[in-house]
């Protein structure tokens, strides 16, 4: 994670210098200066505006920030009514060895949420990524089923009754693997257990925690492009097949990692996803919203922020048009901590500058994306 000083150094340029007086203010004063005195807490918070429409709103939480950063904790409690751990419920964090579990960070997050009246999403039970170092040499065709079932019973059981929802299976569709059903055959879970691992995970999750809403979660399914369309069709076909086979499934998670600059829109894509989920009686959650601004040409941060906010606005206007979407979560809170700034992998066009994909700036001052979210909630129908 970056300190504010490092961030300012990297941000560079005239806009960073112009921002210095604001960064030096206390948070409250900075907010007042930034938005002409509009309240952003209490009745002005994201969660109050969302709740007025029957919506949950939240964010992915970085465990280090939750532990070490009091301003971060304050911001979470002020703004959100649901949280999801960014990493600490993944196998690589939870399972230091094949025999042991480390629940410290996940327990802290759940306790924090309980103390502040927030709901929690579990992310995730089964994914092809974020597996621990010992996994490949230990888990095989003979014991994979036992590992998967034991993991879900242990983790799901520990938080039984405390989870709003669980991403039971994450990102199981990957068209480039070439299967007609679109399943990601390169996933270690698929390779060890075949396509049945998905149903097994959902059935086990229901046993472990009967009240959590069991969710299938995936990305790059929102846009109107042919590629996204193929993936979307495969996701919806998977969900249809699961429902036909009476697999316990309650919700579709649309990750929503968006791009500030894109040739394609998302109106048709989002509508198809929501209508498809609705036809199956599923709830819909926007689970990982953020806007990658690497391709924005201008270096002017004010302009960049406006462009990002416009994407938030049009995406949420589309997604919240009907009553199906019940929760909107961003993947992180502030530009101080976003996976898009982990190394330069997602800063190919502008490696020298940090991305600004989230509603709060690195100093936890609400940016245009915050107001875009709040306005979109206000304009949504009550659900
Ligand atoms: O904590 C270590 C640190 O000690 C070490 O120095 C550093 C060196 O690389 O790595 C740090 O861990 C990284 C961790 O993020 C915390 O920043 C891991 O390498 C990195 O792989 C991990 O990435 C996470 C990624 O999932 C893989 O688990 C991202 O934070 C997280 O935002 C991302 O989230 C995923 C969702 O789960 C699923 N949907 C896509 C989304 C974005 O990729």
GROMACS .gro file of C-alpha atoms and ligand atoms in nm:
model
  426
    1UNK     CA    1   0.000   0.000   0.000
    2UNK     CA    2   0.114   0.350  -0.074
    3UNK     CA    3   0.160   0.637   0.170
    4UNK     CA    4   0.000   0.970   0.085
    5UNK     CA    5   0.347   1.115   0.021
    6UNK     CA    6   0.431   0.836  -0.227
    7UNK     CA    7   0.098   0.879  -0.394
    8UNK     CA    8   0.148   1.253  -0.439
    9UNK     CA    9   0.498   1.198  -0.574
   10UNK     CA   10   0.370   0.946  -0.828
   11UNK     CA   11   0.064   1.147  -0.918
   12UNK     CA   12   0.293   1.436  -1.016
   13UNK     CA   13   0.197   1.732  -1.235
   14UNK     CA   14   0.001   2.049  -1.190
   15UNK     CA   15  -0.318   1.890  -1.063
   16UNK     CA   16  -0.138   1.726  -0.773
   17UNK     CA   17   0.012   2.061  -0.675
   18UNK     CA   18  -0.329   2.225  -0.702
   19UNK     CA   19  -0.468   1.955  -0.472
   20UNK     CA   20  -0.218   2.016  -0.190
   21UNK     CA   21  -0.423   2.267   0.012
   22UNK     CA   22  -0.713   2.026   0.010
   23UNK     CA   23  -0.496   1.733   0.114
   24UNK     CA   24  -0.363   1.935   0.405
   25UNK     CA   25  -0.709   2.004   0.542
   26UNK     CA   26  -0.871   1.775   0.792
   27UNK     CA   27  -1.102   1.526   0.622
   28UNK     CA   28  -1.420   1.711   0.714
   29UNK     CA   29  -1.293   2.046   0.592
   30UNK     CA   30  -1.163   1.893   0.273
   31UNK     CA   31  -1.503   1.747   0.202
   32UNK     CA   32  -1.666   2.081   0.259
   33UNK     CA   33  -1.422   2.251   0.023
   34UNK     CA   34  -1.463   1.982  -0.240
   35UNK     CA   35  -1.839   1.992  -0.272
   36UNK     CA   36  -1.965   2.328  -0.167
   37UNK     CA   37  -2.069   2.216   0.180
   38UNK     CA   38  -2.295   1.922   0.090
   39UNK     CA   39  -2.316   1.678   0.379
   40UNK     CA   40  -2.171   1.343   0.291
   41UNK     CA   41  -2.228   1.167   0.622
   42UNK     CA   42  -2.547   1.067   0.802
   43UNK     CA   43  -2.841   1.144   0.575
   44UNK     CA   44  -2.587   1.241   0.307
   45UNK     CA   45  -2.404   0.906   0.311
   46UNK     CA   46  -2.409   0.647   0.037
   47UNK     CA   47  -2.579   0.401   0.269
   48UNK     CA   48  -2.864   0.634   0.362
   49UNK     CA   49  -2.930   0.724  -0.001
   50UNK     CA   50  -2.915   0.354  -0.095
   51UNK     CA   51  -3.136   0.243   0.194
   52UNK     CA   52  -3.402   0.495   0.089
   53UNK     CA   53  -3.438   0.286  -0.229
   54UNK     CA   54  -3.418  -0.052  -0.051
   55UNK     CA   55  -3.060  -0.101  -0.170
   56UNK     CA   56  -2.748  -0.222   0.002
   57UNK     CA   57  -2.423  -0.047  -0.080
   58UNK     CA   58  -2.076  -0.155   0.017
   59UNK     CA   59  -1.718  -0.218  -0.075
   60UNK     CA   60  -1.436  -0.470  -0.070
   61UNK     CA   61  -1.226  -0.429   0.244
   62UNK     CA   62  -0.850  -0.457   0.264
   63UNK     CA   63  -0.762  -0.634   0.592
   64UNK     CA   64  -0.447  -0.427   0.656
   65UNK     CA   65  -0.635  -0.100   0.628
   66UNK     CA   66  -0.911  -0.228   0.852
   67UNK     CA   67  -0.651  -0.313   1.115
   68UNK     CA   68  -0.421  -0.009   1.086
   69UNK     CA   69  -0.618   0.287   0.953
   70UNK     CA   70  -0.869   0.450   1.184
   71UNK     CA   71  -0.990   0.693   0.915
   72UNK     CA   72  -1.061   0.394   0.692
   73UNK     CA   73  -1.270   0.226   0.963
   74UNK     CA   74  -1.458   0.550   1.022
   75UNK     CA   75  -1.528   0.591   0.651
   76UNK     CA   76  -1.658   0.234   0.620
   77UNK     CA   77  -1.893   0.274   0.913
   78UNK     CA   78  -2.016   0.612   0.787
   79UNK     CA   79  -2.080   0.516   0.427
   80UNK     CA   80  -2.164   0.148   0.385
   81UNK     CA   81  -2.415  -0.109   0.503
   82UNK     CA   82  -2.243  -0.415   0.354
   83UNK     CA   83  -1.878  -0.521   0.322
   84UNK     CA   84  -1.689  -0.800   0.148
   85UNK     CA   85  -1.332  -0.902   0.226
   86UNK     CA   86  -1.106  -0.830  -0.072
   87UNK     CA   87  -0.875  -1.124   0.000
   88UNK     CA   88  -0.893  -1.269   0.351
   89UNK     CA   89  -1.153  -1.538   0.277
   90UNK     CA   90  -0.953  -1.676  -0.016
   91UNK     CA   91  -0.774  -2.008   0.020
   92UNK     CA   92  -0.425  -1.853  -0.001
   93UNK     CA   93  -0.495  -1.637   0.304
   94UNK     CA   94  -0.721  -1.871   0.502
   95UNK     CA   95  -0.521  -2.191   0.457
   96UNK     CA   96  -0.155  -2.147   0.558
   97UNK     CA   97  -0.119  -2.526   0.549
   98UNK     CA   98  -0.339  -2.810   0.428
   99UNK     CA   99  -0.438  -2.887   0.788
  100UNK     CA  100  -0.480  -2.538   0.935
  101UNK     CA  101  -0.696  -2.230   0.896
  102UNK     CA  102  -0.613  -1.869   0.979
  103UNK     CA  103  -0.938  -1.687   1.047
  104UNK     CA  104  -0.785  -1.382   1.218
  105UNK     CA  105  -0.852  -1.123   0.945
  106UNK     CA  106  -1.190  -1.264   0.844
  107UNK     CA  107  -1.304  -1.278   1.207
  108UNK     CA  108  -1.200  -0.914   1.255
  109UNK     CA  109  -1.397  -0.804   0.952
  110UNK     CA  110  -1.710  -0.992   1.057
  111UNK     CA  111  -1.681  -0.851   1.411
  112UNK     CA  112  -1.634  -0.498   1.272
  113UNK     CA  113  -1.940  -0.540   1.049
  114UNK     CA  114  -2.151  -0.672   1.337
  115UNK     CA  115  -2.044  -0.387   1.565
  116UNK     CA  116  -2.142  -0.134   1.298
  117UNK     CA  117  -2.468  -0.292   1.182
  118UNK     CA  118  -2.330  -0.392   0.842
  119UNK     CA  119  -2.396  -0.706   0.641
  120UNK     CA  120  -2.113  -0.920   0.505
  121UNK     CA  121  -2.066  -1.099   0.172
  122UNK     CA  122  -1.837  -1.400   0.165
  123UNK     CA  123  -1.585  -1.405  -0.121
  124UNK     CA  124  -1.525  -1.686  -0.212
  125UNK     CA  125  -1.536  -2.063  -0.165
  126UNK     CA  126  -1.416  -2.187  -0.505
  127UNK     CA  127  -1.192  -2.002  -0.752
  128UNK     CA  128  -0.916  -2.110  -0.986
  129UNK     CA  129  -0.693  -1.830  -0.848
  130UNK     CA  130  -0.557  -1.739  -0.503
  131UNK     CA  131  -0.479  -2.099  -0.412
  132UNK     CA  132  -0.207  -2.156  -0.152
  133UNK     CA  133   0.146  -2.265  -0.240
  134UNK     CA  134   0.090  -2.616  -0.099
  135UNK     CA  135  -0.225  -2.675  -0.305
  136UNK     CA  136  -0.085  -2.812  -0.631
  137UNK     CA  137   0.136  -3.072  -0.462
  138UNK     CA  138  -0.128  -3.178  -0.210
  139UNK     CA  139  -0.472  -3.173  -0.371
  140UNK     CA  140  -0.536  -3.433  -0.641
  141UNK     CA  141  -0.819  -3.622  -0.810
  142UNK     CA  142  -0.848  -3.860  -0.514
  143UNK     CA  143  -0.882  -3.604  -0.237
  144UNK     CA  144  -1.011  -3.288  -0.415
  145UNK     CA  145  -1.375  -3.355  -0.328
  146UNK     CA  146  -1.291  -3.395   0.040
  147UNK     CA  147  -1.081  -3.075   0.038
  148UNK     CA  148  -1.359  -2.877  -0.127
  149UNK     CA  149  -1.637  -3.009   0.097
  150UNK     CA  150  -1.433  -2.977   0.418
  151UNK     CA  151  -1.331  -2.620   0.327
  152UNK     CA  152  -1.689  -2.509   0.264
  153UNK     CA  153  -1.820  -2.682   0.577
  154UNK     CA  154  -1.545  -2.533   0.794
  155UNK     CA  155  -1.550  -2.177   0.659
  156UNK     CA  156  -1.922  -2.158   0.580
  157UNK     CA  157  -2.000  -2.322   0.915
  158UNK     CA  158  -1.787  -2.074   1.109
  159UNK     CA  159  -1.985  -1.779   0.974
  160UNK     CA  160  -2.319  -1.960   0.955
  161UNK     CA  161  -2.609  -1.719   0.994
  162UNK     CA  162  -2.376  -1.417   0.974
  163UNK     CA  163  -2.336  -1.389   0.598
  164UNK     CA  164  -2.572  -1.198   0.373
  165UNK     CA  165  -2.441  -1.398   0.077
  166UNK     CA  166  -2.150  -1.610  -0.042
  167UNK     CA  167  -1.977  -1.610  -0.379
  168UNK     CA  168  -1.980  -1.988  -0.388
  169UNK     CA  169  -1.815  -2.026  -0.727
  170UNK     CA  170  -1.618  -1.743  -0.884
  171UNK     CA  171  -1.536  -1.708  -1.255
  172UNK     CA  172  -1.612  -2.063  -1.373
  173UNK     CA  173  -1.674  -1.956  -1.733
  174UNK     CA  174  -1.379  -1.893  -1.967
  175UNK     CA  175  -1.462  -1.907  -2.337
  176UNK     CA  176  -1.099  -1.932  -2.459
  177UNK     CA  177  -1.076  -2.281  -2.303
  178UNK     CA  178  -1.290  -2.389  -2.598
  179UNK     CA  179  -1.564  -2.602  -2.441
  180UNK     CA  180  -1.915  -2.572  -2.591
  181UNK     CA  181  -2.058  -2.499  -2.244
  182UNK     CA  182  -1.791  -2.232  -2.184
  183UNK     CA  183  -1.669  -2.389  -1.860
  184UNK     CA  184  -1.314  -2.303  -1.755
  185UNK     CA  185  -1.156  -2.643  -1.806
  186UNK     CA  186  -0.814  -2.504  -1.710
  187UNK     CA  187  -0.934  -2.453  -1.349
  188UNK     CA  188  -0.768  -2.700  -1.112
  189UNK     CA  189  -1.113  -2.773  -0.968
  190UNK     CA  190  -1.247  -2.868  -1.311
  191UNK     CA  191  -0.940  -3.076  -1.386
  192UNK     CA  192  -0.970  -3.272  -1.063
  193UNK     CA  193  -1.348  -3.301  -1.027
  194UNK     CA  194  -1.494  -3.231  -1.374
  195UNK     CA  195  -1.791  -2.996  -1.427
  196UNK     CA  196  -1.968  -3.140  -1.121
  197UNK     CA  197  -1.754  -2.932  -0.885
  198UNK     CA  198  -1.989  -2.638  -0.932
  199UNK     CA  199  -2.305  -2.816  -0.815
  200UNK     CA  200  -2.111  -2.984  -0.535
  201UNK     CA  201  -1.991  -2.648  -0.408
  202UNK     CA  202  -2.340  -2.495  -0.408
  203UNK     CA  203  -2.503  -2.798  -0.241
  204UNK     CA  204  -2.233  -2.802   0.025
  205UNK     CA  205  -2.265  -2.427   0.080
  206UNK     CA  206  -2.638  -2.462   0.145
  207UNK     CA  207  -2.569  -2.735   0.402
  208UNK     CA  208  -2.302  -2.521   0.570
  209UNK     CA  209  -2.503  -2.198   0.587
  210UNK     CA  210  -2.871  -2.233   0.497
  211UNK     CA  211  -2.949  -1.860   0.519
  212UNK     CA  212  -2.670  -1.706   0.307
  213UNK     CA  213  -2.775  -1.614  -0.048
  214UNK     CA  214  -2.570  -1.844  -0.268
  215UNK     CA  215  -2.420  -1.649  -0.556
  216UNK     CA  216  -2.245  -1.724  -0.884
  217UNK     CA  217  -2.002  -1.437  -0.955
  218UNK     CA  218  -1.825  -1.349  -1.283
  219UNK     CA  219  -1.661  -1.066  -1.481
  220UNK     CA  220  -1.644  -0.934  -1.840
  221UNK     CA  221  -2.009  -1.020  -1.896
  222UNK     CA  222  -2.151  -0.666  -1.889
  223UNK     CA  223  -2.050  -0.506  -2.220
  224UNK     CA  224  -2.238  -0.526  -2.550
  225UNK     CA  225  -1.931  -0.669  -2.731
  226UNK     CA  226  -1.933  -1.011  -2.900
  227UNK     CA  227  -1.681  -1.150  -2.652
  228UNK     CA  228  -1.878  -1.038  -2.349
  229UNK     CA  229  -2.197  -1.160  -2.519
  230UNK     CA  230  -2.054  -1.511  -2.561
  231UNK     CA  231  -1.946  -1.522  -2.198
  232UNK     CA  232  -2.278  -1.382  -2.078
  233UNK     CA  233  -2.470  -1.645  -2.277
  234UNK     CA  234  -2.257  -1.921  -2.122
  235UNK     CA  235  -2.305  -1.783  -1.770
  236UNK     CA  236  -2.682  -1.762  -1.813
  237UNK     CA  237  -2.691  -2.113  -1.963
  238UNK     CA  238  -2.497  -2.243  -1.661
  239UNK     CA  239  -2.739  -2.079  -1.418
  240UNK     CA  240  -3.039  -2.213  -1.615
  241UNK     CA  241  -2.895  -2.563  -1.609
  242UNK     CA  242  -2.829  -2.540  -1.234
  243UNK     CA  243  -3.183  -2.427  -1.164
  244UNK     CA  244  -3.324  -2.708  -1.382
  245UNK     CA  245  -3.115  -2.954  -1.176
  246UNK     CA  246  -3.246  -2.800  -0.852
  247UNK     CA  247  -2.903  -2.685  -0.741
  248UNK     CA  248  -2.940  -2.428  -0.460
  249UNK     CA  249  -2.864  -2.094  -0.624
  250UNK     CA  250  -3.001  -1.756  -0.516
  251UNK     CA  251  -2.815  -1.479  -0.694
  252UNK     CA  252  -2.597  -1.366  -0.982
  253UNK     CA  253  -2.299  -1.146  -0.899
  254UNK     CA  254  -2.202  -0.914  -1.184
  255UNK     CA  255  -1.850  -0.804  -1.097
  256UNK     CA  256  -1.858  -0.487  -1.312
  257UNK     CA  257  -1.489  -0.406  -1.359
  258UNK     CA  258  -1.555  -0.131  -1.614
  259UNK     CA  259  -1.343   0.085  -1.843
  260UNK     CA  260  -1.346   0.463  -1.867
  261UNK     CA  261  -1.281   0.439  -2.241
  262UNK     CA  262  -1.463   0.168  -2.431
  263UNK     CA  263  -1.587   0.122  -2.786
  264UNK     CA  264  -1.878  -0.079  -2.651
  265UNK     CA  265  -2.171   0.022  -2.435
  266UNK     CA  266  -2.333  -0.198  -2.172
  267UNK     CA  267  -2.707  -0.123  -2.187
  268UNK     CA  268  -2.798  -0.442  -2.376
  269UNK     CA  269  -2.548  -0.655  -2.184
  270UNK     CA  270  -2.666  -0.546  -1.841
  271UNK     CA  271  -3.031  -0.581  -1.939
  272UNK     CA  272  -2.974  -0.935  -2.070
  273UNK     CA  273  -2.803  -1.036  -1.747
  274UNK     CA  274  -3.071  -0.888  -1.527
  275UNK     CA  275  -3.359  -1.027  -1.735
  276UNK     CA  276  -3.190  -1.367  -1.751
  277UNK     CA  277  -3.140  -1.376  -1.375
  278UNK     CA  278  -3.493  -1.253  -1.312
  279UNK     CA  279  -3.641  -1.528  -1.529
  280UNK     CA  280  -3.468  -1.778  -1.300
  281UNK     CA  281  -3.591  -1.608  -0.982
  282UNK     CA  282  -3.240  -1.490  -0.888
  283UNK     CA  283  -3.141  -1.171  -0.711
  284UNK     CA  284  -2.869  -0.964  -0.876
  285UNK     CA  285  -2.573  -0.799  -0.703
  286UNK     CA  286  -2.319  -0.559  -0.852
  287UNK     CA  287  -2.025  -0.708  -0.665
  288UNK     CA  288  -1.695  -0.547  -0.769
  289UNK     CA  289  -1.766  -0.214  -0.940
  290UNK     CA  290  -1.470   0.003  -1.039
  291UNK     CA  291  -1.362   0.197  -1.348
  292UNK     CA  292  -1.018   0.144  -1.504
  293UNK     CA  293  -0.903   0.484  -1.635
  294UNK     CA  294  -0.566   0.385  -1.782
  295UNK     CA  295  -0.680   0.461  -2.136
  296UNK     CA  296  -0.795   0.816  -2.058
  297UNK     CA  297  -0.558   1.040  -2.252
  298UNK     CA  298  -0.569   1.356  -2.045
  299UNK     CA  299  -0.338   1.391  -1.746
  300UNK     CA  300  -0.580   1.631  -1.582
  301UNK     CA  301  -0.712   1.452  -1.274
  302UNK     CA  302  -1.029   1.658  -1.260
  303UNK     CA  303  -1.110   1.555  -1.616
  304UNK     CA  304  -1.019   1.193  -1.550
  305UNK     CA  305  -1.241   1.185  -1.242
  306UNK     CA  306  -1.531   1.330  -1.441
  307UNK     CA  307  -1.493   1.066  -1.710
  308UNK     CA  308  -1.483   0.788  -1.451
  309UNK     CA  309  -1.789   0.933  -1.275
  310UNK     CA  310  -1.983   0.946  -1.601
  311UNK     CA  311  -1.927   0.571  -1.641
  312UNK     CA  312  -2.049   0.508  -1.284
  313UNK     CA  313  -2.353   0.718  -1.358
  314UNK     CA  314  -2.453   0.554  -1.683
  315UNK     CA  315  -2.377   0.202  -1.559
  316UNK     CA  316  -2.580   0.242  -1.240
  317UNK     CA  317  -2.863   0.415  -1.422
  318UNK     CA  318  -2.888   0.109  -1.646
  319UNK     CA  319  -2.841  -0.149  -1.371
  320UNK     CA  320  -3.084   0.013  -1.127
  321UNK     CA  321  -3.356   0.072  -1.385
  322UNK     CA  322  -3.566  -0.219  -1.257
  323UNK     CA  323  -3.591  -0.358  -0.902
  324UNK     CA  324  -3.375  -0.669  -0.951
  325UNK     CA  325  -3.036  -0.534  -0.839
  326UNK     CA  326  -3.035  -0.542  -0.458
  327UNK     CA  327  -2.677  -0.445  -0.374
  328UNK     CA  328  -2.403  -0.228  -0.524
  329UNK     CA  329  -2.048  -0.285  -0.400
  330UNK     CA  330  -1.729  -0.124  -0.527
  331UNK     CA  331  -1.402  -0.319  -0.532
  332UNK     CA  332  -1.229  -0.105  -0.273
  333UNK     CA  333  -1.311   0.233  -0.125
  334UNK     CA  334  -1.045   0.483  -0.219
  335UNK     CA  335  -0.783   0.525  -0.487
  336UNK     CA  336  -0.524   0.473  -0.212
  337UNK     CA  337  -0.584   0.099  -0.233
  338UNK     CA  338  -0.701  -0.064  -0.554
  339UNK     CA  339  -0.593  -0.383  -0.726
  340UNK     CA  340  -0.557  -0.172  -1.044
  341UNK     CA  341  -0.252  -0.007  -0.889
  342UNK     CA  342  -0.084  -0.335  -0.785
  343UNK     CA  343   0.228  -0.307  -1.002
  344UNK     CA  344   0.194  -0.172  -1.356
  345UNK     CA  345  -0.004  -0.460  -1.509
  346UNK     CA  346  -0.315  -0.241  -1.537
  347UNK     CA  347  -0.123   0.079  -1.612
  348UNK     CA  348   0.010  -0.022  -1.950
  349UNK     CA  349  -0.074   0.302  -2.128
  350UNK     CA  350   0.022   0.530  -1.841
  351UNK     CA  351   0.256   0.339  -1.610
  352UNK     CA  352   0.373   0.667  -1.459
  353UNK     CA  353   0.035   0.758  -1.311
  354UNK     CA  354  -0.194   0.585  -1.064
  355UNK     CA  355  -0.545   0.487  -1.152
  356UNK     CA  356  -0.843   0.659  -0.989
  357UNK     CA  357  -1.120   0.400  -1.017
  358UNK     CA  358  -1.309   0.442  -0.687
  359UNK     CA  359  -1.552   0.684  -0.517
  360UNK     CA  360  -1.301   0.828  -0.267
  361UNK     CA  361  -0.961   0.979  -0.343
  362UNK     CA  362  -0.645   0.865  -0.162
  363UNK     CA  363  -0.717   1.112   0.118
  364UNK     CA  364  -1.072   0.970   0.158
  365UNK     CA  365  -1.226   1.280   0.005
  366UNK     CA  366  -1.534   1.188  -0.199
  367UNK     CA  367  -1.481   1.239  -0.571
  368UNK     CA  368  -1.723   1.275  -0.861
  369UNK     CA  369  -1.781   0.896  -0.863
  370UNK     CA  370  -1.918   0.920  -0.507
  371UNK     CA  371  -2.175   1.177  -0.620
  372UNK     CA  372  -2.253   0.974  -0.931
  373UNK     CA  373  -2.332   0.674  -0.710
  374UNK     CA  374  -2.545   0.876  -0.474
  375UNK     CA  375  -2.738   1.047  -0.755
  376UNK     CA  376  -2.795   0.711  -0.925
  377UNK     CA  377  -2.937   0.570  -0.601
  378UNK     CA  378  -3.166   0.873  -0.570
  379UNK     CA  379  -3.296   0.823  -0.922
  380UNK     CA  380  -3.355   0.449  -0.881
  381UNK     CA  381  -3.699   0.308  -0.812
  382UNK     CA  382  -3.767   0.178  -0.464
  383UNK     CA  383  -3.712  -0.198  -0.438
  384LIG     O1  384   0.010  -0.908   0.068
  384LIG     C1  385   0.117  -0.938  -0.024
  384LIG     C2  386   0.238  -0.860   0.014
  384LIG     O2  387   0.284  -0.903   0.139
  384LIG     C3  388   0.345  -0.879  -0.095
  384LIG     O3  389   0.453  -0.798  -0.068
  384LIG     C4  390   0.289  -0.843  -0.233
  384LIG     C5  391   0.388  -0.871  -0.344
  384LIG     O4  392   0.321  -0.891  -0.466
  384LIG     O5  393   0.175  -0.922  -0.257
  384LIG     C6  394   0.072  -0.899  -0.162
  384LIG     O6  395  -0.036  -0.980  -0.190
  384LIG     C7  396  -0.114  -0.943  -0.304
  384LIG     C8  397  -0.256  -0.918  -0.256
  384LIG     O7  398  -0.338  -0.897  -0.367
  384LIG     C9  399  -0.267  -0.796  -0.163
  384LIG     O8  400  -0.241  -0.679  -0.235
  384LIG    C10  401  -0.109  -1.059  -0.400
  384LIG     O9  402   0.021  -1.071  -0.453
  384LIG    C11  403  -0.208  -1.035  -0.510
  384LIG    O10  404  -0.215  -1.151  -0.591
  384LIG    C12  405  -0.345  -1.008  -0.451
  384LIG    O11  406  -0.430  -0.978  -0.556
  384LIG    C13  407  -0.569  -0.986  -0.531
  384LIG    C14  408  -0.631  -1.071  -0.643
  384LIG    O12  409  -0.772  -1.067  -0.636
  384LIG    C15  410  -0.587  -1.217  -0.632
  384LIG    O13  411  -0.635  -1.272  -0.511
  384LIG    C16  412  -0.626  -0.846  -0.532
  384LIG    O14  413  -0.583  -0.776  -0.415
  384LIG    C17  414  -0.779  -0.849  -0.535
  384LIG    O15  415  -0.828  -0.720  -0.553
  384LIG    C18  416  -0.823  -0.937  -0.651
  384LIG    O16  417  -0.964  -0.944  -0.647
  384LIG    C19  418  -1.027  -1.012  -0.756
  384LIG    C20  419  -1.150  -1.080  -0.700
  384LIG    O17  420  -1.114  -1.165  -0.593
  384LIG    C21  421  -1.224  -1.159  -0.808
  384LIG     N1  422  -1.256  -1.072  -0.921
  384LIG    C22  423  -1.144  -0.998  -0.977
  384LIG    C23  424  -1.073  -0.917  -0.868
  384LIG    C24  425  -0.960  -0.836  -0.925
  384LIG    O18  426  -0.859  -0.918  -0.975
   0.00000   0.00000   0.00000
